[in-house]
Tab-separated table of C-alpha atoms in Angstrom:
chain	number	residue	atom	x	y	z
A	1	MET	CA	127.883	-41.031	134.087
A	2	GLN	CA	127.162	-37.551	135.477
A	3	TYR	CA	124.509	-36.938	132.792
A	4	GLN	CA	122.755	-40.199	133.649
A	5	ASN	CA	122.704	-39.409	137.380
A	6	SER	CA	121.243	-35.950	136.820
A	7	TRP	CA	118.626	-37.385	134.463
A	8	ILE	CA	117.662	-39.997	137.081
A	9	SER	CA	117.499	-37.274	139.732
A	10	TYR	CA	115.134	-35.201	137.577
A	11	ALA	CA	113.008	-38.261	136.760
A	12	ILE	CA	112.631	-39.177	140.427
A	13	SER	CA	111.867	-35.568	141.397
A	14	GLY	CA	109.344	-35.253	138.574
A	15	THR	CA	107.639	-38.501	139.560
A	16	ILE	CA	107.359	-37.416	143.189
A	17	ILE	CA	105.988	-34.006	142.211
A	18	ALA	CA	103.492	-35.598	139.814
A	19	LEU	CA	102.357	-37.996	142.551
A	20	VAL	CA	101.963	-35.218	145.129
A	21	LEU	CA	100.111	-32.996	142.652
A	22	GLY	CA	97.852	-35.890	141.676
A	23	ILE	CA	96.944	-36.484	145.310
A	24	ARG	CA	96.399	-32.744	145.859
A	25	ILE	CA	94.151	-32.456	142.806
A	26	TRP	CA	92.172	-35.510	143.912
A	27	ARG	CA	91.728	-34.053	147.411
A	28	MET	CA	91.083	-30.530	146.138
A	29	ASN	CA	87.341	-31.004	145.740
A	30	LYS	CA	86.938	-32.223	149.298
A	31	VAL	CA	85.724	-29.681	151.792
A	32	ARG	CA	87.705	-29.795	155.025
A	33	PRO	CA	86.780	-28.165	158.299
A	34	LEU	CA	88.753	-25.019	159.058
A	35	ARG	CA	89.605	-24.508	162.684
A	36	ILE	CA	90.912	-20.959	162.909
A	37	GLU	CA	92.073	-21.492	166.479
A	38	ARG	CA	94.670	-23.984	165.157
A	39	LEU	CA	96.044	-21.983	162.238
A	40	TRP	CA	98.942	-20.667	164.344
A	41	ILE	CA	100.420	-24.088	165.154
A	42	VAL	CA	102.296	-24.861	161.913
A	43	PRO	CA	103.796	-21.355	161.567
A	44	ALA	CA	104.872	-21.465	165.233
A	45	ILE	CA	106.628	-24.811	164.777
A	46	LEU	CA	108.298	-23.570	161.612
A	47	ALA	CA	109.335	-20.324	163.342
A	48	LEU	CA	110.916	-22.299	166.209
A	49	ALA	CA	112.766	-24.552	163.770
A	50	THR	CA	113.934	-21.512	161.796
A	51	ALA	CA	115.075	-19.687	164.942
A	52	SER	CA	116.978	-22.729	166.185
A	53	MET	CA	118.659	-23.075	162.797
A	54	PHE	CA	119.676	-19.403	162.748
A	55	ILE	CA	120.937	-19.603	166.346
A	56	ALA	CA	122.926	-22.798	165.755
A	57	ALA	CA	124.650	-21.438	162.644
A	58	PRO	CA	124.184	-17.680	162.338
A	59	PRO	CA	124.397	-16.415	158.766
A	60	SER	CA	126.779	-13.751	157.569
A	61	PRO	CA	125.504	-10.158	157.368
A	62	LEU	CA	124.742	-10.758	153.680
A	63	GLY	CA	122.938	-13.967	154.653
A	64	TRP	CA	120.841	-12.068	157.210
A	65	ALA	CA	119.928	-9.421	154.656
A	66	LEU	CA	119.027	-11.942	151.972
A	67	SER	CA	117.052	-14.038	154.480
A	68	LEU	CA	115.087	-10.951	155.525
A	69	VAL	CA	114.331	-10.162	151.878
A	70	ALA	CA	113.290	-13.802	151.368
A	71	LEU	CA	111.028	-13.627	154.435
A	72	VAL	CA	109.282	-10.527	153.033
A	73	ILE	CA	108.951	-12.091	149.566
A	74	GLY	CA	107.639	-15.303	151.152
A	75	ALA	CA	105.103	-13.305	153.156
A	76	ALA	CA	103.881	-11.524	150.024
A	77	LEU	CA	103.597	-14.812	148.149
A	78	GLY	CA	101.936	-16.466	151.145
A	79	TRP	CA	99.379	-13.677	151.455
A	80	GLN	CA	98.447	-14.138	147.810
A	81	ARG	CA	98.275	-17.914	148.255
A	82	GLY	CA	96.012	-17.440	151.293
A	83	ARG	CA	93.676	-15.292	149.208
A	84	PHE	CA	93.373	-18.165	146.731
A	85	MET	CA	92.059	-20.530	149.426
A	86	ARG	CA	88.293	-20.900	149.408
A	87	ILE	CA	86.667	-20.455	152.796
A	88	GLN	CA	82.979	-21.175	153.284
A	89	ILE	CA	80.779	-20.641	156.290
A	90	ASP	CA	77.569	-22.428	157.163
A	91	PRO	CA	75.101	-19.607	157.910
A	92	GLU	CA	73.217	-21.676	160.495
A	93	THR	CA	75.989	-23.393	162.452
A	94	HIS	CA	78.779	-20.901	161.670
A	95	MET	CA	81.102	-23.805	160.938
A	96	LEU	CA	83.990	-22.854	158.685
A	97	ASN	CA	85.135	-25.056	155.830
A	98	GLN	CA	88.030	-24.718	153.463
A	99	ARG	CA	88.640	-25.998	149.997
A	100	SER	CA	91.889	-25.669	148.137
A	101	SER	CA	91.768	-23.533	145.076
A	102	PRO	CA	93.172	-24.612	141.709
A	103	ALA	CA	94.887	-21.208	141.587
A	104	ALA	CA	96.655	-21.955	144.893
A	105	LEU	CA	97.862	-25.262	143.491
A	106	LEU	CA	99.107	-23.631	140.293
A	107	PHE	CA	100.822	-21.025	142.427
A	108	ILE	CA	102.754	-23.730	144.293
A	109	VAL	CA	103.590	-25.473	141.000
A	110	GLY	CA	105.036	-22.167	139.782
A	111	LEU	CA	107.167	-21.871	142.916
A	112	ILE	CA	108.420	-25.427	142.408
A	113	ALA	CA	109.318	-24.580	138.804
A	114	VAL	CA	111.290	-21.541	139.976
A	115	ARG	CA	113.077	-23.723	142.527
A	116	PHE	CA	114.028	-26.258	139.856
A	117	ALA	CA	115.305	-23.501	137.585
A	118	ALA	CA	117.423	-22.096	140.418
A	119	ARG	CA	118.699	-25.557	141.261
A	120	SER	CA	119.696	-26.140	137.653
A	121	ALA	CA	121.472	-22.792	137.509
A	122	LEU	CA	123.392	-23.582	140.675
A	123	ALA	CA	124.257	-27.083	139.487
A	124	SER	CA	125.614	-25.728	136.208
A	125	GLY	CA	127.901	-23.347	138.059
A	126	ALA	CA	125.980	-20.172	137.239
A	127	GLY	CA	125.160	-19.749	140.911
A	128	ASP	CA	128.847	-19.481	141.806
A	129	THR	CA	128.972	-16.057	140.230
A	130	PHE	CA	125.790	-14.841	141.921
A	131	LEU	CA	126.892	-13.167	145.173
A	132	HIS	CA	129.158	-16.138	145.979
A	133	LEU	CA	126.450	-17.835	148.041
A	134	ASN	CA	127.213	-21.117	149.744
A	135	ALA	CA	124.824	-23.955	150.540
A	136	MET	CA	124.191	-22.784	154.117
A	137	THR	CA	123.242	-19.284	152.977
A	138	LEU	CA	120.930	-20.671	150.320
A	139	THR	CA	119.344	-22.940	152.924
A	140	ASP	CA	118.825	-19.966	155.254
A	141	ILE	CA	117.203	-17.998	152.442
A	142	LEU	CA	114.865	-20.843	151.473
A	143	VAL	CA	113.865	-21.510	155.087
A	144	ALA	CA	113.083	-17.806	155.579
A	145	LEU	CA	111.037	-17.835	152.368
A	146	ALA	CA	109.108	-20.893	153.581
A	147	LEU	CA	108.439	-19.303	156.974
A	148	GLY	CA	107.080	-16.146	155.347
A	149	LEU	CA	104.971	-18.173	152.926
A	150	VAL	CA	103.370	-20.413	155.557
A	151	ALA	CA	102.861	-17.705	158.186
A	152	ALA	CA	101.286	-15.196	155.806
A	153	THR	CA	99.025	-17.825	154.216
A	154	ARG	CA	97.704	-18.816	157.619
A	155	LEU	CA	97.385	-15.210	158.788
A	156	GLU	CA	95.397	-14.176	155.719
A	157	MET	CA	93.099	-17.171	156.102
A	158	TYR	CA	92.616	-16.432	159.807
A	159	LEU	CA	91.758	-12.774	159.264
A	160	ARG	CA	89.350	-13.518	156.419
A	161	ALA	CA	87.642	-16.384	158.301
A	162	ARG	CA	87.269	-14.219	161.418
A	163	ARG	CA	85.640	-11.438	159.346
A	164	MET	CA	83.282	-13.988	157.806
A	165	LEU	CA	82.318	-15.291	161.261
A	166	GLU	CA	81.702	-11.775	162.583
A	167	SER	CA	79.508	-10.947	159.563
A	168	ALA	CA	77.522	-14.169	159.936
A	169	ARG	CA	76.993	-13.596	163.663
A	170	ALA	CA	75.966	-9.976	163.088
A	171	ALA	CA	73.492	-11.019	160.380
A	172	ARG	CA	71.989	-13.647	162.660
A	173	ALA	CA	71.589	-11.277	165.610
């Protein structure tokens, strides 16, 4: 019975991922306006949610250390993901547009694959021997990773878009 439930769980997860990726690929070719003045909103909301989670149930010292490492790794991954995003500027109107990059999508697919591998290792009991981490500590680590990923992606996009705007305005003047 356990085997059947895990197989169903993987099938449902795979179907959802395939559906989300299909939608993302379909929307990838669409150019969307990029409003750099709004790029801070999602990271700020995520930072507040993360802070409230850490305040409500503070991690152990090991949990803090691992969460900090995860935040730094997430920031490095997020910076790279931000570099993959295509940003275009209209030379006349200086309107910014963004288009998702296939490399950014493959990057996220790779992260999902790593997550599934880690989940499988934990489900098989291999995770019990790795630093004796519990579910709350793993949640803290993953939330810190997500915060670093989202914040650094948005920061890289903001800095690059601002440089592009400054160059376009200087060229026009």
